[in-house]
Coordinates of C-alpha atoms in Angstrom, one line a residue:
Chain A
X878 CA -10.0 -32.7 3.6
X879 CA -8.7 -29.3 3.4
X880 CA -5.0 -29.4 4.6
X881 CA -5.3 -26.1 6.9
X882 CA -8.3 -27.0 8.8
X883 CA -8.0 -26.6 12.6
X884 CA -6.4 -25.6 15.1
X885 CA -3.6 -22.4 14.4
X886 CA -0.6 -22.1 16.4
X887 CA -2.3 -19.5 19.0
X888 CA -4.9 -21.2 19.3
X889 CA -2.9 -24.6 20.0
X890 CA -0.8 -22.6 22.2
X891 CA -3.7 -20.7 24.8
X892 CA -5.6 -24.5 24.8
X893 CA -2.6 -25.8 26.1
X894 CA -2.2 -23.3 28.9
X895 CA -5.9 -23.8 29.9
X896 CA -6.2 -27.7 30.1
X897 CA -2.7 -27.1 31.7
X898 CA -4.1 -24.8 34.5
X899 CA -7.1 -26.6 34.5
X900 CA -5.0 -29.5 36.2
X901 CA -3.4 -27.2 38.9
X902 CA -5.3 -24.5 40.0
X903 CA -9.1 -25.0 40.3
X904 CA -9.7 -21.1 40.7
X905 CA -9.3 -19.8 37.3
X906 CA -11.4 -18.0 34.7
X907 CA -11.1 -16.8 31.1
X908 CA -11.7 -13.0 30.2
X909 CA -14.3 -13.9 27.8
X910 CA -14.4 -17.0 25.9
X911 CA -10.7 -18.1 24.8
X912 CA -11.1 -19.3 21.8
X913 CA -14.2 -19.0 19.8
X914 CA -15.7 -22.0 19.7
X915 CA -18.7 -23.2 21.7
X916 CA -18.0 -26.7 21.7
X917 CA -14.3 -26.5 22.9
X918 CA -15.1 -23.6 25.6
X919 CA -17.9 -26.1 26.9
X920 CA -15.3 -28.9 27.0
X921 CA -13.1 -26.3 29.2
X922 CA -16.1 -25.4 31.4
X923 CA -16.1 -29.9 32.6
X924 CA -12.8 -28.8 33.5
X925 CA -13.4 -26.0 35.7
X926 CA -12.1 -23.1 33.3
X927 CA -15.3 -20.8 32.6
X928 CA -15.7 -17.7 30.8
X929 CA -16.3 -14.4 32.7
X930 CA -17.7 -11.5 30.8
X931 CA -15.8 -8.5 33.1
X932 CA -13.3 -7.6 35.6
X933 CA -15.9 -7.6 38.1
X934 CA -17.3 -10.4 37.4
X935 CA -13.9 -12.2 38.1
X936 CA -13.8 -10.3 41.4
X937 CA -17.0 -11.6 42.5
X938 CA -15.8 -15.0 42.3
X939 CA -12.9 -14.3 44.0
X940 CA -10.4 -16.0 41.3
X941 CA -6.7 -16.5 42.0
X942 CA -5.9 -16.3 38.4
X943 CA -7.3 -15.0 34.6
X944 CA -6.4 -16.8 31.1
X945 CA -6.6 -13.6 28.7
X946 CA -8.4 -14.8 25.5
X947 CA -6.8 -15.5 22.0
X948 CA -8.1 -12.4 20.5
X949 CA -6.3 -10.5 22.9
X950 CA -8.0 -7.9 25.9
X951 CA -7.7 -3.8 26.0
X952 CA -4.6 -2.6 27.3
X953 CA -7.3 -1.0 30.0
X954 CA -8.1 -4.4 31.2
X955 CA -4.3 -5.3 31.1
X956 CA -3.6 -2.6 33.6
X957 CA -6.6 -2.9 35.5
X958 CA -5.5 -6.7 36.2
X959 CA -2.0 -5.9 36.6
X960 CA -3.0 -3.4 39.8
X961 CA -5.1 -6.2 41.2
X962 CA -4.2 -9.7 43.1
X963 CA -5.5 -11.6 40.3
X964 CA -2.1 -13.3 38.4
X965 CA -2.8 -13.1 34.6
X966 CA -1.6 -15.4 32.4
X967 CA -1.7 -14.3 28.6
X968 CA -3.0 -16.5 26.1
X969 CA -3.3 -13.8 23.4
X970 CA -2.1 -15.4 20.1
X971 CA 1.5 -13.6 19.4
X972 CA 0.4 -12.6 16.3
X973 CA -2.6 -10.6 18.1
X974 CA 0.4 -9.4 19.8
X975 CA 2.4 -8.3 17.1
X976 CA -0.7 -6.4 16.1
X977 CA -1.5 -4.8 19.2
X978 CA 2.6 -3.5 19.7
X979 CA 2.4 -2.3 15.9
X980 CA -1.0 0.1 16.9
X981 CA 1.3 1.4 19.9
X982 CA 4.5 2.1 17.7
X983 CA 2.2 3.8 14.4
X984 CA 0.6 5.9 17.9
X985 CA 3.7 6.7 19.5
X986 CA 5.3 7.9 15.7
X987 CA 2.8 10.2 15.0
X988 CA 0.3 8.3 12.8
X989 CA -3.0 8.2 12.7
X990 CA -4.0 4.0 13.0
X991 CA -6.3 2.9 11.0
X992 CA -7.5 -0.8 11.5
X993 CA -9.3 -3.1 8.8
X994 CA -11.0 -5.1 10.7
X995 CA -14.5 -5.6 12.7
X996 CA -15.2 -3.1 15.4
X997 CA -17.2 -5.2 17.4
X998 CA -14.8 -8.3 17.6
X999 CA -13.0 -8.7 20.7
X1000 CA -9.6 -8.8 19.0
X1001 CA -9.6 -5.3 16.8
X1002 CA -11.4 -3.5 20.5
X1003 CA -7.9 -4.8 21.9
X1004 CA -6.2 -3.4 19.0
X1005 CA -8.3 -0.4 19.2
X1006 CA -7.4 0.7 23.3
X1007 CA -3.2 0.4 21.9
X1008 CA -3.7 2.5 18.6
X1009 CA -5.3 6.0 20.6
X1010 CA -8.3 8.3 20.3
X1011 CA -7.6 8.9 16.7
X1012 CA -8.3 5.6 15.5
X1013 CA -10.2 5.0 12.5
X1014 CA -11.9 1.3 11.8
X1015 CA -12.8 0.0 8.8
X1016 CA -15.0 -2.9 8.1
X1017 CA -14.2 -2.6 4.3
X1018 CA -12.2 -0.3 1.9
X1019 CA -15.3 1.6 1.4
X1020 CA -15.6 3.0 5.0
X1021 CA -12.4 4.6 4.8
X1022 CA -12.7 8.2 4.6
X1023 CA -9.9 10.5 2.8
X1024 CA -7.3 11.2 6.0
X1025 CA -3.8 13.0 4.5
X1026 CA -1.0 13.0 6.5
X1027 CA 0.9 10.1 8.2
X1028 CA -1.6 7.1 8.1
X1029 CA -0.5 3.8 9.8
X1030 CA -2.7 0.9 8.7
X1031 CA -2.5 -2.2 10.8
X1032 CA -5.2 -5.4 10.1
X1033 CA -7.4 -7.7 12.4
X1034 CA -5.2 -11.4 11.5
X1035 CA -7.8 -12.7 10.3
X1036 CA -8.9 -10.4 7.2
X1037 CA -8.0 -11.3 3.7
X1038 CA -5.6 -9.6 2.0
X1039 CA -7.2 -8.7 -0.9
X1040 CA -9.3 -6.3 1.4
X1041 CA -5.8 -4.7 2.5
X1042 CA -4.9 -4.0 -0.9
X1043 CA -8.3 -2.4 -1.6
X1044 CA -7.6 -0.1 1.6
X1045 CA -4.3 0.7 0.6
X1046 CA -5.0 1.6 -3.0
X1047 CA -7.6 3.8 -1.5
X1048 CA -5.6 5.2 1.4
X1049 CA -2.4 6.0 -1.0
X1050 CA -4.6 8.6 -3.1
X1051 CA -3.9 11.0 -0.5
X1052 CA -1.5 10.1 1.8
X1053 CA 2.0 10.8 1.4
X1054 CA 3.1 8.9 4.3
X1055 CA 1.9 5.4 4.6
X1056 CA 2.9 2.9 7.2
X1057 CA 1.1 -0.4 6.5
X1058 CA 1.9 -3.2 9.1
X1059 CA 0.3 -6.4 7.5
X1060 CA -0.7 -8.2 10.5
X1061 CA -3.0 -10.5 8.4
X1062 CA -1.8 -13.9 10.1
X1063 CA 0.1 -16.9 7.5
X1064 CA -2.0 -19.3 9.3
X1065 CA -5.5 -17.5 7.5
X1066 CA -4.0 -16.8 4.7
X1067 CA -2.9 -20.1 3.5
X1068 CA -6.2 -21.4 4.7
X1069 CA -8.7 -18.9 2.6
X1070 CA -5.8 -19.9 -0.2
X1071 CA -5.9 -23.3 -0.2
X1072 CA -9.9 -22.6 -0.4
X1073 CA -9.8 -20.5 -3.1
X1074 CA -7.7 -22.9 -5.3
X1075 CA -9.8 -26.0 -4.5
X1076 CA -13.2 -24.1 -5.2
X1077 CA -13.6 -24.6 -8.3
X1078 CA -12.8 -28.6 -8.7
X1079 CA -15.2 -29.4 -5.9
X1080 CA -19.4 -29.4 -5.7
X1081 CA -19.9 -28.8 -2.1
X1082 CA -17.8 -27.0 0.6
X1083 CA -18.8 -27.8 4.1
X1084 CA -17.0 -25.1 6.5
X1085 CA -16.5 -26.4 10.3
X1086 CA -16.2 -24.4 13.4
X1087 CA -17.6 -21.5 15.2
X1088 CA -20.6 -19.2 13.7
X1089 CA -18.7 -16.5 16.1
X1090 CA -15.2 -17.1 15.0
X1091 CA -14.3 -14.6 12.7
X1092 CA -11.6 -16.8 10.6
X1093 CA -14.6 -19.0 10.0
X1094 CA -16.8 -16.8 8.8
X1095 CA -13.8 -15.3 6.5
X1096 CA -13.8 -18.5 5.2
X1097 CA -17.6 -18.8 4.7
X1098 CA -18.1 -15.5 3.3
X1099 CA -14.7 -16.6 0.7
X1100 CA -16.8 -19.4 -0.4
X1101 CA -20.5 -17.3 -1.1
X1102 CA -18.2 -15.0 -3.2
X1103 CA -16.3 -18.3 -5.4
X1104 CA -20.0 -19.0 -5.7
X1105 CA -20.1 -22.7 -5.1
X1106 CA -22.8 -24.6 -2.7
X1107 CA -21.1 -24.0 0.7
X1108 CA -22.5 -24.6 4.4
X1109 CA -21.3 -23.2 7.5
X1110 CA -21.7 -25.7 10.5
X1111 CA -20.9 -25.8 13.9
X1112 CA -21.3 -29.6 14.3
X1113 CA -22.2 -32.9 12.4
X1114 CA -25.7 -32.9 14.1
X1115 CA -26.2 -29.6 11.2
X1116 CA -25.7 -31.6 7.8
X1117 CA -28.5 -32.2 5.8
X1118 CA -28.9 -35.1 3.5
X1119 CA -30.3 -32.8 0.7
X1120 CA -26.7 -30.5 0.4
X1121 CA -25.1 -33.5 -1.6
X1122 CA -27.8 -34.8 -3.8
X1123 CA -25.7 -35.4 -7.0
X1124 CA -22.9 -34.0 -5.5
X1125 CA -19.5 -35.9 -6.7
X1126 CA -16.9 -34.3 -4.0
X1127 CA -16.9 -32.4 -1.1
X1128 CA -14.6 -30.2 0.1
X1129 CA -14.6 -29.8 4.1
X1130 CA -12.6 -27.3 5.7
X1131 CA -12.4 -25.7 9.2
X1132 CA -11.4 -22.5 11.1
X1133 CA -8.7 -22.1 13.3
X1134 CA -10.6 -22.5 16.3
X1135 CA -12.1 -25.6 15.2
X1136 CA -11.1 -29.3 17.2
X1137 CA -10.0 -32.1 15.6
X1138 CA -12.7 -34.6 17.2
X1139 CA -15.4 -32.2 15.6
X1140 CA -14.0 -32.1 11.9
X1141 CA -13.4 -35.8 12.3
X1142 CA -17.2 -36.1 12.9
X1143 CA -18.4 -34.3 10.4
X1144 CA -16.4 -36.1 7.9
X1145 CA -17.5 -39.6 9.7
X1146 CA -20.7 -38.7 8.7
X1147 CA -20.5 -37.2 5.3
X1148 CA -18.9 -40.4 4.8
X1149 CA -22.1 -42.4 6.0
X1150 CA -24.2 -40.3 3.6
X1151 CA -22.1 -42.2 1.4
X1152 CA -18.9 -41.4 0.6
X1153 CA -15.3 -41.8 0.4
X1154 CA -12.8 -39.8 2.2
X1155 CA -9.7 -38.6 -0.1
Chain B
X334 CA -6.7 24.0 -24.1
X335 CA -5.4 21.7 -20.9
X336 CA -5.8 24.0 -17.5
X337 CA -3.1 21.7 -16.0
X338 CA -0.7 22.5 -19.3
X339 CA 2.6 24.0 -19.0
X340 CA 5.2 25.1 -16.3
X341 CA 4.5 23.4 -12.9
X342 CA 6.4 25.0 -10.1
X343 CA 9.7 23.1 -9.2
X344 CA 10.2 24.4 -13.4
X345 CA 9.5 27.5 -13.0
X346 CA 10.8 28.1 -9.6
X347 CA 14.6 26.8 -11.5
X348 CA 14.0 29.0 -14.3
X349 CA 13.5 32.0 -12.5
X350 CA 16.8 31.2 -10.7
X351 CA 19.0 30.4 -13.7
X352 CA 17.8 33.4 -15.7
X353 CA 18.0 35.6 -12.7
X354 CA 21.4 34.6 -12.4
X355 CA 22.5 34.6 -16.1
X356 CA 22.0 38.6 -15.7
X357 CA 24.6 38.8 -12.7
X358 CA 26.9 35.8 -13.5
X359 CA 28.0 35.8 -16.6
X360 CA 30.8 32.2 -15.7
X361 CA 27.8 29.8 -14.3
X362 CA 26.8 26.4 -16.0
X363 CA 23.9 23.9 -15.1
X364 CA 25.2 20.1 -14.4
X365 CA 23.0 18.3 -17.2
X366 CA 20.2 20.5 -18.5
X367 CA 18.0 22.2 -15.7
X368 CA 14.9 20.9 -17.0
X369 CA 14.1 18.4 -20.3
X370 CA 13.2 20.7 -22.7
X371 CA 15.4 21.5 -26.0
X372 CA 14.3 24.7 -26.7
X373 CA 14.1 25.9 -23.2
X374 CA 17.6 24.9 -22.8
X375 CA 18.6 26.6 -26.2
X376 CA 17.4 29.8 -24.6
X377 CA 19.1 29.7 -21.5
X378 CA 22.4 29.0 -23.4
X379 CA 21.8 32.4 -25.1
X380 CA 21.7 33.9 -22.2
X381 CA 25.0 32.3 -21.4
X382 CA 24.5 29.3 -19.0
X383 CA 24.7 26.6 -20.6
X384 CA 24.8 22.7 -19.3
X385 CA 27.6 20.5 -18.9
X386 CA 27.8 16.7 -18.3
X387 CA 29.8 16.7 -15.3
X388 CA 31.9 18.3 -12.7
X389 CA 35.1 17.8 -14.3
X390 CA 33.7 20.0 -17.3
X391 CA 32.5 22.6 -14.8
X392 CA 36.2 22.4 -14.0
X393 CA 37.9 22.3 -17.1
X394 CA 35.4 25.6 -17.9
X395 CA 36.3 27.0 -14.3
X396 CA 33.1 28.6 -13.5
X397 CA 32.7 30.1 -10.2
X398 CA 29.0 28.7 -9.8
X399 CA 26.6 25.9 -10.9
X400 CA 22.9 25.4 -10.7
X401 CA 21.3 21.9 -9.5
X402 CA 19.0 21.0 -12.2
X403 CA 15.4 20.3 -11.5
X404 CA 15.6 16.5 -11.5
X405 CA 18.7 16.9 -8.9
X406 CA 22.0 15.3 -8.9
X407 CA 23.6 12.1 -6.8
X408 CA 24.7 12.9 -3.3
X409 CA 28.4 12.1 -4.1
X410 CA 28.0 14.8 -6.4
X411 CA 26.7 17.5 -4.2
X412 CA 29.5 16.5 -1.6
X413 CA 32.4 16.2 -4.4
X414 CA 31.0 20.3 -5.2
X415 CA 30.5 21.5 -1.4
X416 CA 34.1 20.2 -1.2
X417 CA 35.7 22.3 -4.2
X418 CA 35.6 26.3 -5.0
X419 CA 32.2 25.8 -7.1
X420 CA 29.5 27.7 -5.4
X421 CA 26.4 25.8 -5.3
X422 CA 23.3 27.2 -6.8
X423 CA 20.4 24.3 -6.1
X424 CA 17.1 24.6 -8.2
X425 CA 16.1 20.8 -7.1
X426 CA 12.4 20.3 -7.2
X427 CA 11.6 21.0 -3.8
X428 CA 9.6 17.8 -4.4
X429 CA 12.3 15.7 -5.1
X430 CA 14.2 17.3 -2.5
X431 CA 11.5 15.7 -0.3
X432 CA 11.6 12.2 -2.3
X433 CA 15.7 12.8 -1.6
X434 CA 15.3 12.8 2.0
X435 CA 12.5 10.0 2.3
X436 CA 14.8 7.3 0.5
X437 CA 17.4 8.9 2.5
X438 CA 15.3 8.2 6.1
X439 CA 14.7 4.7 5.1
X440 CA 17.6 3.8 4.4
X441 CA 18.7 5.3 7.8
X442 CA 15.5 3.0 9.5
X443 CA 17.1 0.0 8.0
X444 CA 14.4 -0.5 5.1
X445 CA 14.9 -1.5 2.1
X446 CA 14.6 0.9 0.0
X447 CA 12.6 0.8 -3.8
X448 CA 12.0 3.3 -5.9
X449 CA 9.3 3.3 -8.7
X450 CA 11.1 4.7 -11.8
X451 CA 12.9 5.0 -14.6
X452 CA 16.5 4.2 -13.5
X453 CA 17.7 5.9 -17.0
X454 CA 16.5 9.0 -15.4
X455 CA 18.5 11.6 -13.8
X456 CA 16.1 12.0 -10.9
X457 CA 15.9 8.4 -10.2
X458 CA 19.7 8.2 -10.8
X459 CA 20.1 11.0 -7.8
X460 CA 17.4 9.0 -5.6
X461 CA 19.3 5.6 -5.9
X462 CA 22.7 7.5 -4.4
X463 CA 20.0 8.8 -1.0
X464 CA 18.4 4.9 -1.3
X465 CA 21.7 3.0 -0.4
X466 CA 23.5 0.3 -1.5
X467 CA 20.4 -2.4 -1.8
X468 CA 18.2 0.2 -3.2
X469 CA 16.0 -1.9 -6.0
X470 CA 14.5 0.7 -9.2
X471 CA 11.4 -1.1 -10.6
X472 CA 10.2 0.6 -13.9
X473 CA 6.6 -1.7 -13.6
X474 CA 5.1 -3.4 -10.9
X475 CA 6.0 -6.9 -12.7
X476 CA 9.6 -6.1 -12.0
X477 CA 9.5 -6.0 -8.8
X478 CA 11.0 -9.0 -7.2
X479 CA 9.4 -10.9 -3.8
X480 CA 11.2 -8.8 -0.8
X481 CA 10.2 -10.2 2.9
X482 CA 11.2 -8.1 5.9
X483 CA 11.0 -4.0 5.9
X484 CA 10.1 -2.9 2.0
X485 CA 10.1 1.1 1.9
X486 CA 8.9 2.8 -1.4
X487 CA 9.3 6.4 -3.0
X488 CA 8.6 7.1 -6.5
X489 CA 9.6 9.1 -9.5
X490 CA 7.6 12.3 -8.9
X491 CA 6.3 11.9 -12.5
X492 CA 5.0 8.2 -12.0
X493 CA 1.5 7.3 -12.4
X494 CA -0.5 6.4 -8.5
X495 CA -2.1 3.3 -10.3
X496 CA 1.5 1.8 -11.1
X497 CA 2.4 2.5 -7.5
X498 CA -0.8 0.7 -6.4
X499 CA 0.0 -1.9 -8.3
X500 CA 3.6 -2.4 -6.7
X501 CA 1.9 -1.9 -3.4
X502 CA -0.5 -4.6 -3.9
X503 CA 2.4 -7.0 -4.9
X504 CA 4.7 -5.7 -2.3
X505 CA 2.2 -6.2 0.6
X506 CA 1.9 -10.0 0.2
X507 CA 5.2 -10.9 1.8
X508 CA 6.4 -7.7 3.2
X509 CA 5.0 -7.4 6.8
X510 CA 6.6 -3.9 7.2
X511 CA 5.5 -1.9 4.8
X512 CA 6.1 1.9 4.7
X513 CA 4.9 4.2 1.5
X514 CA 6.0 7.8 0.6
X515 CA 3.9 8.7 -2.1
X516 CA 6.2 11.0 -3.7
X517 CA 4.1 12.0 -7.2
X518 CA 4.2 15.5 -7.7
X519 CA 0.2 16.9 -7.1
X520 CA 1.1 18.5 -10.9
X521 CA 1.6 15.4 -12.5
X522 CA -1.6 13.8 -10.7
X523 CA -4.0 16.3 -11.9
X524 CA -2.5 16.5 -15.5
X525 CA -2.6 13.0 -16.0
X526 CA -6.1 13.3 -13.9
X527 CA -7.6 15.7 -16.4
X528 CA -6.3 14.0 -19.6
X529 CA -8.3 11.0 -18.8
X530 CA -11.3 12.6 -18.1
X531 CA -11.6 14.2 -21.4
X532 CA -9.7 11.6 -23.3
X533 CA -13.5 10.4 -24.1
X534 CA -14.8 13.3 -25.1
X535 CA -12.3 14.6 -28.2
X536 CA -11.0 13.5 -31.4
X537 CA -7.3 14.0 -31.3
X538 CA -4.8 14.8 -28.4
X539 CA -1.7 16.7 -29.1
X540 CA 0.8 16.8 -26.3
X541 CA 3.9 19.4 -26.1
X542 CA 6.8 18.6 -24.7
X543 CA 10.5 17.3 -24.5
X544 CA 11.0 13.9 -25.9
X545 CA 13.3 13.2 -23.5
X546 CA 10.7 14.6 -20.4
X547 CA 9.4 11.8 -18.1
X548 CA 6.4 13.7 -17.1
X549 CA 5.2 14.3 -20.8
X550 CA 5.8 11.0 -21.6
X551 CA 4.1 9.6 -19.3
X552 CA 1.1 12.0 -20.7
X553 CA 1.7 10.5 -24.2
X554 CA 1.6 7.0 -22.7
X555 CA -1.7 7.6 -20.9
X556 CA -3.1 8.7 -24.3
X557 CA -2.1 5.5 -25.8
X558 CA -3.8 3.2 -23.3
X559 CA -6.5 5.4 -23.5
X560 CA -6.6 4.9 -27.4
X561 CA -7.5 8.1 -28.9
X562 CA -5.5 9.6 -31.7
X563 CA -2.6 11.3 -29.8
X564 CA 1.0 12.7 -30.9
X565 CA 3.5 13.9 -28.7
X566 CA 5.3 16.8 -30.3
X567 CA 8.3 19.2 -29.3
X568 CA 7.5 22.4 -31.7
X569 CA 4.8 23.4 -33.6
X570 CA 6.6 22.3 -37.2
X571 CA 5.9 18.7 -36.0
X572 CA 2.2 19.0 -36.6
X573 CA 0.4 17.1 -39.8
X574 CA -2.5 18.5 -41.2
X575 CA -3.6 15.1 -41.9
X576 CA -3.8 14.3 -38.1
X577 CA -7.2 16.6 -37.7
X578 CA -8.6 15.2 -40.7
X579 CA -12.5 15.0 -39.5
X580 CA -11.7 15.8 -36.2
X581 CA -14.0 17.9 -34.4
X582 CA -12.3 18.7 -31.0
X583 CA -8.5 18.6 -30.1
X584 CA -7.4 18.9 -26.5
X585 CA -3.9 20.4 -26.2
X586 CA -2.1 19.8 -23.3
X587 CA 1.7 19.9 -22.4
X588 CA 4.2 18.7 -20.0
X589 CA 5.6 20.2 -16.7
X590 CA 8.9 21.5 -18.9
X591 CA 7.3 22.8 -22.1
X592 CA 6.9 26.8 -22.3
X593 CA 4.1 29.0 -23.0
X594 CA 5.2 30.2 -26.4
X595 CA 5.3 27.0 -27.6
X596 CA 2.1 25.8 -26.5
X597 CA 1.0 28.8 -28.0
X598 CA 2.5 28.4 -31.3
X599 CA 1.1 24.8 -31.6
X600 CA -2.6 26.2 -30.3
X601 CA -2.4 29.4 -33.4
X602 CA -1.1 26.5 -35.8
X603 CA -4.0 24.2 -35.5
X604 CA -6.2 27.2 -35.3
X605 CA -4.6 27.9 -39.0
X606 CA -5.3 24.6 -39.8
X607 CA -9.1 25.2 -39.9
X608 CA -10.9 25.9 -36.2
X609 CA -11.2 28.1 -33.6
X610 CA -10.3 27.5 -29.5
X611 CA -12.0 27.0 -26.4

């Protein structure tokens, strides 16, 4: 059982303000799913919380309140709520935070903000709407394009760090001013660490938690490149028999977003595969 | 023949000065010699400037002006001469001039400041007194010691970019504020650029220069990792015939300090030796 697996401090944190609210005020929505994880944001549905896609949306249904997600919204939205009778409370992780105040500063100084991250999660389009029209965003090193001048890098928390280092060595060919906040979050870090350093004794790695969440699929897409056998599961009901024929130990980790009562299941039944748990 | 061979600007720029001014000022000096090459510096003293180790020497010799050598001088310095009769005559690289004033900026934005270099070196030695008190000097990226908090970095103009992305790549693990100034002069880039691209394609590399000048040392070291038969000389008497025995092609190139003639001497020596230039 991998020491890092589950819930992050953020994550801990927004759940906490949701099943809190959840008690108290029956007319309350998320801006988009809070955490990404299907089974914990159905879990918060039986509890009256649901996920709304838009502003609108939460005008429709005449809400008193909005949680704002984990990942974080675009300052837009932020504003938009702020001039409207809806009360916001923020569940964006602090680190997200951190991030999102860095993009402003590197804006506000003159740089031009590039983020490594993935333009379509919900955290770097937050990140994005604080770092201005100049932004650049890079999946991978490769997609960076040669900018001189004052460049300010900031990172999506949940990237690995030896991609930063690839974008910085790439960046620093031709920029003599570098700003490079390293937003990469301890919490993924020592996770993808810990992976990496246990790869290599162990025949299977089974990787809990969301096929959305983008720390999971970090973790996933670690373990193709270590090249050991490795399955990425949402829940216990995915494991197949056939993954540990002849296999001597398993390795299970889990993404941030990931609950205990679903990592706990997939090891109960790992376990009845026939095993024992270390 | 290198293209990227000989006199880069901030040289040439402080020659023209000092030679200019050796035909008007007949009582100036140079504190330490203006650029790191012996027989440049045995001309200049025939022309009657010569250099002195430090200010009490410009003193005891009571000249009415001194020149700023290329690699500059500490800030105490420059303030212990704007405060005494000495006029002040500064052929500083305008490129360390700019390295001056980023350590300087750092400091002032409460980073802590480290500079990639030689700390033997007069330039580095005149960055450390702009760098404050906690400056670090790392020579190689394995000397650098694990900094949290704000880590700024500016670098011997004569360093090579793949050491500083090596110390970057270290540096970025635990520093969360990270801010770069690439400070390597764009001459010592492309002549350390164009001696590994045709490192491959010769015999023997012969590189002219001071011993005692960073940037064509740094030449001769590249040679070495690049292992082709390579000798670093000051003058054309250095050369051995028995170097070009077999040898079909030798690449000349030279550092940032080393004059024409000479360069030319050592190309019409080899030519003597038995083979014509391209």
């Amino acid at each position: 059982m991998a020491k890092t697996a589950g819930f992050c401090f953020g994550v801990k944190r927004a759940l906490d303000m949701a099943f809190d609210i959840a008690k108290k005020d029956a007319c309350t929505c998320t801006l988009g799913p809070i955490i990404h994880n299907p089974q914990v944001i159905k879990k918060l549905e039986d509890a009256g919380i649901a996920p709304v896609e838009d502003i609108d949306a939460l005008k429709d249904r005449k809400v008193s309140s909005v949680i704002i997600r984990t990942h974080g919204v675009t300052i837009e939205q932020i504003e938009e709520l702020e001039n409207s009778e809806i009360t916001v409370i923020d569940a964006t992780c602090p680190f997200v935070k951190k991030a999102q105040n860095y993009a402003k500063l590197l804006k506000e100084e003159g740089y031009k903000v590039v983020i490594l991250g993935n333009k379509e999660h919900p955290e770097v389009k937050g990140l994005m709407s604080y770092a201005g029209d100049d932004v650049m965003v890079v999946d991978s090193p490769g997609e960076f394009k040669k900018v001189r001048g004052k460049v300010g890098i900031v990172v999506q928390t949940t990237q690995q760090v030896e991609t930063l280092k690839e974008l910085i060595s790439s960046a620093v060919e031709n920029c003599k001013d570098l700003k490079i906040y390293n937003t990469i979050c301890n919490s993924t870090a020592l996770r993808l660490k810990e992976t990496t350093e246990i790869a290599g004794t162990v025949d299977v790695i089974i990787i809990v938690g969301g096929k959305n969440s983008a720390n999971t699929t970090q973790l996933a897409s670690l373990c193709n490149e270590l090249e050991v056998a490795s399955y990425h599961i949402e829940t216990a009901d995915e494991l197949e028999t056939q993954w540990f024929e002849g296999a001597e130990t398993v390795f299970i980790t889990a993404g941030a977003s990931t609950p205990e009562w679903i990592i706990d299941e997939v090891k109960e039944r790992i376990e009845g595969i026939g095993g024992e748990t270390r």
